[in-house]
Amino acid sequence: MGKYSRLGKNAFLMFLGNMGSKILTFLMLPFYTSQLSVGDYGTMDLVQVYVTLLTSLTTCCLTEAIFVFPKSQLLIKQKRYFTSGLLFSLGTLSLTGLLFILLISILRWLSYDGIFVEYNLYIFLIICVTFFQSYVQQFVRSIDKVKVYVVSGVVLTLTTVLSSLIFLPLWGIDGYIYSMILSYFVAAIYTVIAGKECSYFSLSLLSKKQLKEMLKYSIPMIPNSIMWWVLSTLNRPLLEYYSGIDSVGILAVANKFPMIIAMVYSVFTYSWQISVLEEFKDISYKFFYNKIFRLLFLVLICFLLGITILGRPLVKLMTTSGYNEAWKYVSVLSLAVVFSNLSGFVGTNFLATKESKYYFSTSVWGGTVCLISNFLLIPLLGIWGAVISILISNILMFSLRVKITWKYAPIFDWCSYMIIFLIVVIYILVNIFVSDIFIDIFCVCILLCVILRFNRKLLHEVFLLGKNMLKNKIK
């Protein structure tokens, strides 16, 4: 099977398992916003902020390593990696539980009663179940049980939706949390059973050597994870302080719409990671890489245009009146997500070279700029300060990763990308400040003409490839 066909097949499987699930989750937004006040939605967003940060810290990002190292290894080695990583993480999570008890006692003694203190038990339980679910799911992907990986995502989403419909009307924000804990636990149990992962676990297979290999790779990713947390979530506590918890809720809802772009990318990226590991050493890799990069770029831009033109009516349709302000931030956040996804795509080269230090260094620069921008802009501009900070930092991180990977994967014809991005920025500004559907359509038409001008050959190749794959399926 050719590299393009393999990538297409894996992407199709990810689409079946993940895209439908993620769309279903997105369609639940009207239900969530009807059941939770703006303040409650902001509170839930802050809980997830703490979970995101602490999961990486407490488990040393081993979910990243458990995908990379067992791949294409002998069965005995796969068992050692799985057992060693899981036992180490169980130990660190137990220690985290004790530290939680100590920290909460200190904070209560100091009369601090913030969201972290109020929801500390929930935060710890969510950390445990999300790590376990992610660890076992990444392992089945590493050992090429892609169908189990895909179905696991479906189980997670369906359980989340069904339990939310039951728990939210009964217990409000607590019901939302119960739904999260239950759904991650159920998905993890399914993955363990369907992937027959119990056969990979044995106390006798605990290996310091394999554990050190994984930790050597994953520990440098902790600062990277922290920087991503800074990029995407530090603005929440600052917004809560300067603009109130309602601003956190509005930003959280505004972020839901650009996440459509992130959904598209996440379906693709898991299959792309497999292709990178398989094709990186091939002499034609840079040409393969550039074709996929350009195709991904075009797909992301098309989704960006769609979300920008439909942002205002979508927000009004899918939320209550308290969230209407969110539409103003959707297009700029969507552009930030495009840069974030392109940065992630370029960064997969570090996966192939196992140079995780570059995840760290590029994220440090992006996170530092985001941190400074947040402190400077949020007090002055509120939500807009947070949005602009995210965009600037994502652009910087993408640029740094392109520069680092240029030696083995240069981007061809980069001027065409710059022209398209410039026109996109102009259109976004017009969309925000000039509310006219005809002007929107005119700008989109110009953009599509420019895209066709620079990408005729690639689009023709994609059309022929799709046509041939369809013919083979019919035969």
Coordinates of C-alpha atoms in Angstrom, one line a residue:
M1 CA 0.0 0.0 0.0
G2 CA 1.4 3.4 -1.0
K3 CA 2.2 6.1 1.6
Y4 CA -0.7 8.3 0.4
S5 CA -3.1 5.4 0.5
R6 CA -2.0 4.4 4.0
L7 CA -2.4 8.0 5.2
G8 CA -5.8 8.2 3.6
K9 CA -6.9 4.9 5.1
N10 CA -5.8 5.8 8.6
A11 CA -7.3 9.3 8.3
F12 CA -10.6 7.7 7.1
L13 CA -10.7 5.4 10.2
M14 CA -10.0 8.4 12.4
F15 CA -12.7 10.3 10.7
L16 CA -15.3 7.6 11.3
G17 CA -14.3 7.2 14.9
N18 CA -13.6 10.7 15.9
M19 CA -15.2 13.3 13.7
G20 CA -18.7 12.0 14.2
S21 CA -18.1 11.9 17.9
K22 CA -16.7 15.4 18.1
I23 CA -19.5 16.8 16.0
L24 CA -22.0 15.2 18.4
T25 CA -20.2 16.8 21.3
F26 CA -20.3 20.2 19.6
L27 CA -24.0 19.8 18.9
M28 CA -24.5 19.4 22.7
L29 CA -23.4 23.0 23.2
P30 CA -27.0 24.4 23.2
F31 CA -27.9 21.9 25.9
Y32 CA -24.9 22.7 28.0
T33 CA -25.5 26.5 27.8
S34 CA -29.1 26.1 28.6
Q35 CA -28.4 24.0 31.7
L36 CA -25.3 26.0 32.9
S37 CA -25.2 29.8 33.6
V38 CA -22.4 31.8 32.1
G39 CA -20.7 31.7 35.6
D40 CA -21.1 27.9 35.9
Y41 CA -19.7 27.4 32.4
G42 CA -16.7 29.6 33.4
T43 CA -16.2 27.5 36.6
M44 CA -16.3 24.3 34.6
D45 CA -13.7 25.7 32.2
L46 CA -11.4 26.6 35.1
V47 CA -11.7 23.1 36.5
Q48 CA -10.6 21.7 33.1
V49 CA -7.7 24.3 33.1
Y50 CA -6.4 22.8 36.4
V51 CA -6.8 19.2 35.1
T52 CA -4.9 20.0 31.9
L53 CA -1.9 21.4 33.7
L54 CA -1.8 18.9 36.6
T55 CA -2.2 15.8 34.4
S56 CA 1.0 16.5 32.5
L57 CA 2.9 17.4 35.7
T58 CA 1.8 14.4 37.7
T59 CA 2.3 11.7 35.0
C60 CA 5.4 13.2 33.3
C61 CA 3.6 13.2 29.9
L62 CA 3.9 9.4 29.7
T63 CA 0.9 9.3 27.4
E64 CA 3.1 10.8 24.7
A65 CA 5.9 8.2 25.2
I66 CA 3.6 5.2 25.3
F67 CA 2.6 5.9 21.7
V68 CA 6.2 6.4 20.4
F69 CA 8.3 3.6 22.1
P70 CA 6.2 0.4 21.8
K71 CA 5.6 0.9 18.1
S72 CA 7.2 -1.8 15.9
Q73 CA 8.9 -3.5 18.9
L74 CA 8.9 -7.1 19.9
L75 CA 6.0 -8.3 22.1
I76 CA 8.1 -8.6 25.2
K77 CA 9.3 -5.0 24.9
Q78 CA 5.8 -3.7 24.3
K79 CA 4.8 -5.4 27.6
R80 CA 7.7 -3.9 29.4
Y81 CA 6.9 -0.4 28.2
F82 CA 3.2 -0.7 29.1
T83 CA 3.8 -2.2 32.5
S84 CA 6.7 0.2 33.5
G85 CA 4.9 3.3 32.4
L86 CA 1.6 2.4 34.1
L87 CA 3.2 1.4 37.5
F88 CA 5.3 4.6 37.5
S89 CA 2.2 6.7 36.9
L90 CA 0.2 4.9 39.6
G91 CA 2.9 5.8 42.0
T92 CA 3.0 9.5 41.0
L93 CA -0.8 9.8 41.1
S94 CA -0.8 8.3 44.6
L95 CA 1.8 10.9 45.7
T96 CA -0.3 13.6 44.0
G97 CA -3.3 12.6 46.1
L98 CA -1.3 13.0 49.3
L99 CA 0.0 16.4 48.1
F100 CA -3.5 17.5 47.3
I101 CA -4.6 16.7 50.9
L102 CA -1.6 18.8 52.3
L103 CA -2.1 21.7 49.8
I104 CA -5.9 22.0 50.4
S105 CA -5.3 22.0 54.2
I106 CA -2.9 24.8 53.8
L107 CA -5.1 26.8 51.5
R108 CA -8.1 26.4 53.8
W109 CA -5.9 27.5 56.8
L110 CA -5.1 30.6 54.8
S111 CA -8.9 31.1 54.2
Y112 CA -8.5 30.7 50.4
D113 CA -11.8 29.4 49.0
G114 CA -11.3 29.6 45.2
I115 CA -12.5 27.1 42.6
F116 CA -9.4 24.8 43.0
V117 CA -10.2 24.4 46.7
E118 CA -13.9 23.9 46.2
Y119 CA -13.5 21.3 43.5
N120 CA -10.3 19.7 44.6
L121 CA -11.6 16.1 44.8
Y122 CA -13.3 16.4 41.4
I123 CA -10.1 17.7 39.9
F124 CA -8.0 14.8 41.3
L125 CA -10.5 12.2 40.1
I126 CA -10.7 13.7 36.6
I127 CA -6.9 13.7 36.5
C128 CA -6.8 10.0 37.3
V129 CA -9.5 8.9 34.8
T130 CA -8.3 11.1 31.9
F131 CA -4.8 9.9 32.3
F132 CA -5.8 6.2 32.5
Q133 CA -8.1 6.5 29.4
S134 CA -5.4 8.4 27.4
Y135 CA -2.7 6.0 28.4
V136 CA -4.5 2.8 27.4
Q137 CA -5.9 4.4 24.2
Q138 CA -2.5 5.7 23.0
F139 CA -1.0 2.2 23.7
V140 CA -3.5 0.4 21.4
R141 CA -2.7 3.0 18.7
S142 CA 1.0 2.3 19.1
I143 CA 0.5 -1.5 18.7
D144 CA -1.6 -0.9 15.5
K145 CA -5.0 -1.7 17.0
V146 CA -6.4 1.4 15.2
K147 CA -10.0 0.1 15.2
V148 CA -10.0 -0.3 19.0
Y149 CA -8.5 3.2 19.3
V150 CA -11.3 4.6 17.0
V151 CA -14.2 2.8 18.8
S152 CA -12.8 3.9 22.1
G153 CA -13.3 7.5 21.1
V154 CA -16.8 6.8 20.0
V155 CA -17.5 5.1 23.4
L156 CA -16.1 8.1 25.2
T157 CA -18.3 10.6 23.4
L158 CA -21.5 8.6 23.5
T159 CA -21.1 8.0 27.2
T160 CA -20.4 11.7 27.8
V161 CA -23.6 12.7 25.8
L162 CA -25.9 10.2 27.4
S163 CA -24.7 10.7 31.0
S164 CA -24.8 14.5 30.5
L165 CA -28.4 14.3 29.4
I166 CA -29.2 12.5 32.6
F167 CA -26.9 14.1 35.1
L168 CA -27.0 17.8 34.2
P169 CA -30.7 18.4 34.7
L170 CA -30.4 16.6 38.1
W171 CA -27.2 18.1 39.6
G172 CA -26.1 21.0 37.3
I173 CA -22.4 21.6 37.3
D174 CA -21.8 18.6 39.6
G175 CA -23.7 16.5 37.1
Y176 CA -21.3 17.7 34.3
I177 CA -18.4 16.5 36.4
Y178 CA -20.0 13.1 37.1
S179 CA -20.5 12.7 33.4
M180 CA -16.9 13.4 32.6
I181 CA -15.6 11.0 35.2
L182 CA -18.0 8.2 34.2
S183 CA -17.4 8.6 30.5
Y184 CA -13.5 8.5 30.7
F185 CA -13.7 5.5 33.0
V186 CA -16.1 3.5 30.7
A187 CA -14.0 4.3 27.6
A188 CA -10.8 3.2 29.5
I189 CA -12.4 -0.1 30.5
Y190 CA -13.6 -0.7 26.9
T191 CA -10.1 -0.1 25.6
V192 CA -8.4 -2.4 28.1
I193 CA -10.9 -5.2 27.3
A194 CA -11.1 -4.8 23.5
G195 CA -7.3 -4.2 23.2
K196 CA -6.6 -7.2 25.5
E197 CA -4.2 -4.9 27.4
C198 CA -4.3 -7.1 30.6
S199 CA -2.1 -9.5 28.8
Y200 CA 0.5 -6.7 28.4
F201 CA 0.7 -6.0 32.2
S202 CA 2.8 -8.0 34.6
L203 CA 4.7 -6.9 37.7
S204 CA 7.6 -9.1 36.7
L205 CA 8.0 -7.1 33.5
L206 CA 8.7 -3.8 35.3
S207 CA 11.9 -2.5 33.6
K208 CA 14.0 0.4 34.7
K209 CA 15.7 0.6 31.3
Q210 CA 12.4 0.9 29.4
L211 CA 11.0 3.4 31.9
K212 CA 14.2 5.5 31.7
E213 CA 13.9 5.6 27.9
M214 CA 10.3 6.8 28.1
L215 CA 11.0 9.4 30.8
K216 CA 14.0 10.7 28.9
Y217 CA 11.7 11.4 26.0
S218 CA 8.6 12.5 28.0
I219 CA 10.1 14.7 30.8
P220 CA 11.3 17.4 28.4
M221 CA 7.7 17.5 27.2
I222 CA 6.5 18.7 30.6
P223 CA 7.6 22.3 30.1
N224 CA 6.1 22.0 26.6
S225 CA 2.8 21.0 28.2
I226 CA 3.0 23.7 30.7
M227 CA 3.7 26.3 28.0
W228 CA 0.6 25.0 26.1
W229 CA -1.3 25.4 29.3
V230 CA 0.0 29.0 29.5
L231 CA -0.9 29.6 25.9
S232 CA -4.4 28.2 26.1
T233 CA -5.6 28.5 29.6
L234 CA -3.7 31.0 31.9
N235 CA -5.9 33.8 30.6
R236 CA -8.8 32.2 32.4
P237 CA -7.6 33.1 36.0
L238 CA -6.5 36.5 34.8
L239 CA -9.9 37.1 33.1
E240 CA -11.7 36.0 36.3
Y241 CA -9.6 38.5 38.3
Y242 CA -9.9 41.5 35.9
S243 CA -13.2 41.0 34.1
G244 CA -15.2 38.5 36.2
I245 CA -16.2 34.9 35.9
D246 CA -18.7 35.7 33.1
S247 CA -15.8 36.7 30.8
V248 CA -14.3 33.3 31.3
G249 CA -17.6 31.7 30.3
I250 CA -17.9 33.9 27.2
L251 CA -14.3 33.1 26.1
A252 CA -15.0 29.4 26.7
V253 CA -18.0 29.4 24.5
A254 CA -16.2 31.5 21.8
N255 CA -13.5 28.8 21.8
K256 CA -15.9 26.0 21.1
F257 CA -16.5 27.2 17.5
P258 CA -12.8 27.3 16.4
M259 CA -12.5 23.9 18.0
I260 CA -14.3 22.6 14.8
I261 CA -11.0 23.3 13.0
A262 CA -9.1 21.6 15.8
M263 CA -11.5 18.6 15.4
V264 CA -10.6 18.4 11.7
Y265 CA -6.9 18.5 12.5
S266 CA -7.1 16.0 15.3
V267 CA -8.7 13.4 13.0
F268 CA -5.8 13.9 10.6
T269 CA -2.9 14.3 13.0
Y270 CA -3.1 10.8 14.6
S271 CA -2.9 9.1 11.2
W272 CA -0.2 11.6 10.1
Q273 CA 2.0 10.7 13.1
I274 CA 2.0 7.1 12.0
S275 CA 3.0 8.2 8.4
V276 CA 5.8 10.4 9.7
L277 CA 7.3 7.6 11.8
E278 CA 7.1 5.3 8.7
E279 CA 8.3 7.7 6.0
F280 CA 10.7 10.1 7.7
K281 CA 13.8 8.3 6.5
D282 CA 12.6 8.0 2.9
I283 CA 14.6 10.2 0.5
S284 CA 11.3 11.6 -0.9
Y285 CA 10.0 12.6 2.5
K286 CA 10.3 16.4 2.1
F287 CA 8.2 16.2 -1.1
F288 CA 5.6 14.0 0.7
Y289 CA 5.6 16.4 3.6
N290 CA 5.1 19.5 1.5
K291 CA 2.2 18.0 -0.4
I292 CA 0.4 17.1 2.8
F293 CA 1.3 20.4 4.5
R294 CA -0.2 22.3 1.6
L295 CA -3.3 20.2 1.5
L296 CA -3.8 20.5 5.3
F297 CA -3.3 24.3 5.0
L298 CA -6.0 24.6 2.3
V299 CA -8.5 22.5 4.3
L300 CA -7.9 24.5 7.5
I301 CA -8.3 27.8 5.6
C302 CA -11.6 26.7 4.1
F303 CA -12.9 25.8 7.5
L304 CA -11.6 29.1 8.9
L305 CA -13.6 31.0 6.2
G306 CA -16.7 29.0 6.9
I307 CA -16.6 29.6 10.6
T308 CA -15.8 33.3 10.1
I309 CA -18.8 33.9 7.8
L310 CA -21.2 31.8 10.0
G311 CA -19.8 32.8 13.4
R312 CA -22.5 35.3 14.4
P313 CA -25.5 33.2 13.4
L314 CA -24.0 30.0 14.9
V315 CA -23.4 31.7 18.3
K316 CA -27.0 33.0 18.3
L317 CA -28.4 29.7 17.2
M318 CA -26.5 27.5 19.6
T319 CA -26.3 29.5 22.8
T320 CA -28.6 31.6 25.0
S321 CA -28.6 35.5 24.9
G322 CA -26.0 35.7 27.7
Y323 CA -23.4 34.4 25.4
N324 CA -24.1 36.5 22.2
E325 CA -21.0 38.6 22.7
A326 CA -18.8 35.5 21.9
W327 CA -19.2 35.8 18.1
K328 CA -16.8 38.8 18.0
Y329 CA -13.9 36.6 19.1
V330 CA -14.6 33.5 17.0
S331 CA -12.8 34.5 13.8
V332 CA -9.5 35.6 15.5
L333 CA -9.5 32.5 17.7
S334 CA -10.1 30.4 14.6
L335 CA -7.0 32.0 13.0
A336 CA -5.0 31.2 16.1
V337 CA -6.2 27.6 16.0
V338 CA -5.0 27.3 12.3
F339 CA -1.5 28.5 13.4
S340 CA -1.6 26.1 16.4
N341 CA -2.5 23.2 14.1
L342 CA 0.1 24.0 11.6
S343 CA 2.6 24.3 14.4
G344 CA 1.6 20.8 15.6
F345 CA 2.0 19.5 12.1
V346 CA 5.5 20.9 11.7
G347 CA 6.3 19.6 15.2
T348 CA 5.6 16.0 14.2
N349 CA 9.1 16.0 12.7
F350 CA 10.4 16.1 16.3
L351 CA 8.4 12.9 16.9
A352 CA 10.4 11.1 14.1
T353 CA 13.8 12.5 15.3
K354 CA 12.9 12.0 19.0
E355 CA 14.1 15.5 19.6
S356 CA 11.5 16.4 22.2
K357 CA 13.8 19.2 23.4
Y358 CA 12.5 21.3 20.5
Y359 CA 8.9 20.9 21.7
F360 CA 10.2 22.5 24.9
S361 CA 12.2 25.3 23.5
T362 CA 9.6 26.5 21.0
S363 CA 6.9 26.2 23.6
V364 CA 8.9 28.2 26.1
W365 CA 9.2 31.1 23.6
G366 CA 5.5 30.9 22.7
G367 CA 4.4 30.6 26.3
T368 CA 6.7 33.4 27.5
V369 CA 5.3 35.8 24.9
C370 CA 1.7 34.7 25.7
L371 CA 2.4 35.2 29.4
I372 CA 3.7 38.7 29.0
S373 CA 0.9 39.6 26.5
N374 CA -1.7 38.3 28.9
F375 CA -0.5 40.5 31.8
L376 CA -0.1 43.5 29.5
L377 CA -3.3 43.2 27.4
I378 CA -6.0 41.6 29.6
P379 CA -6.2 44.5 32.1
L380 CA -6.5 46.9 29.2
L381 CA -8.6 45.0 26.7
G382 CA -10.3 42.2 28.7
I383 CA -11.3 39.3 26.5
W384 CA -9.7 40.9 23.4
G385 CA -6.4 40.9 25.3
A386 CA -6.6 37.2 25.8
V387 CA -7.5 36.5 22.2
I388 CA -4.7 38.6 20.7
S389 CA -2.2 37.0 23.1
I390 CA -3.2 33.5 21.9
L391 CA -2.8 34.5 18.2
I392 CA 0.6 36.2 18.7
S393 CA 2.1 33.3 20.6
N394 CA 0.8 30.7 18.1
I395 CA 2.2 32.6 15.2
L396 CA 5.6 32.7 17.0
M397 CA 5.6 29.0 17.8
F398 CA 4.7 28.1 14.3
S399 CA 7.5 30.3 12.9
L400 CA 10.1 28.8 15.3
R401 CA 9.2 25.2 14.4
V402 CA 9.4 26.0 10.7
K403 CA 12.9 27.5 11.2
I404 CA 14.1 24.5 13.2
T405 CA 12.8 21.8 10.8
W406 CA 13.9 23.6 7.7
K407 CA 17.1 21.6 7.5
Y408 CA 15.2 18.3 6.8
A409 CA 11.7 19.5 5.8
P410 CA 11.7 22.9 4.2
I411 CA 8.4 24.4 3.1
F412 CA 8.3 25.1 -0.6
D413 CA 6.8 28.2 -2.2
W414 CA 6.2 29.9 1.2
C415 CA 5.4 33.2 -0.5
S416 CA 2.1 31.9 -1.6
Y417 CA 1.2 31.0 2.0
M418 CA 2.0 34.6 3.1
I419 CA -0.2 36.1 0.4
I420 CA -3.2 33.9 1.4
F421 CA -2.7 34.6 5.1
L422 CA -2.6 38.4 4.4
I423 CA -5.9 38.3 2.5
V424 CA -7.4 36.1 5.3
V425 CA -6.4 38.7 8.0
I426 CA -8.0 41.5 5.9
Y427 CA -11.2 39.5 5.5
I428 CA -11.4 38.8 9.3
L429 CA -11.0 42.5 10.1
V430 CA -13.7 43.4 7.6
N431 CA -16.0 40.7 9.1
I432 CA -15.6 42.1 12.6
F433 CA -16.0 45.7 11.8
V434 CA -18.3 45.7 8.8
S435 CA -21.4 43.5 9.3
D436 CA -22.5 42.9 5.7
I437 CA -23.2 39.5 4.2
F438 CA -22.5 40.6 0.6
I439 CA -19.1 42.0 1.6
D440 CA -18.4 38.7 3.3
I441 CA -19.3 36.7 0.2
F442 CA -17.2 39.0 -2.0
C443 CA -14.1 38.6 0.2
V444 CA -14.5 34.8 0.3
C445 CA -14.8 34.6 -3.5
I446 CA -11.5 36.6 -3.8
L447 CA -9.8 34.3 -1.4
L448 CA -11.0 31.2 -3.2
C449 CA -9.7 32.5 -6.5
V450 CA -6.3 33.2 -5.0
I451 CA -6.3 29.6 -3.5
L452 CA -7.1 28.1 -6.9
R453 CA -4.5 30.2 -8.5
F454 CA -1.7 28.9 -6.3
N455 CA -2.9 25.3 -5.9
R456 CA -4.3 24.1 -9.2
K457 CA -1.8 21.3 -9.6
L458 CA -2.2 19.9 -6.1
L459 CA -6.0 20.0 -6.2
H460 CA -5.9 18.2 -9.6
E461 CA -3.6 15.5 -8.1
V462 CA -6.0 15.1 -5.1
F463 CA -8.9 14.8 -7.4
L464 CA -7.2 12.1 -9.4
L465 CA -6.1 10.2 -6.3
G466 CA -9.6 10.3 -4.9
K467 CA -11.0 9.1 -8.2
N468 CA -8.6 6.2 -8.4
M469 CA -9.3 5.2 -4.8
L470 CA -13.0 5.3 -5.5
K471 CA -12.6 3.1 -8.6
N472 CA -10.6 0.5 -6.6
K473 CA -13.2 0.4 -3.9
I474 CA -15.9 -0.2 -6.5
K475 CA -13.9 -3.0 -8.2

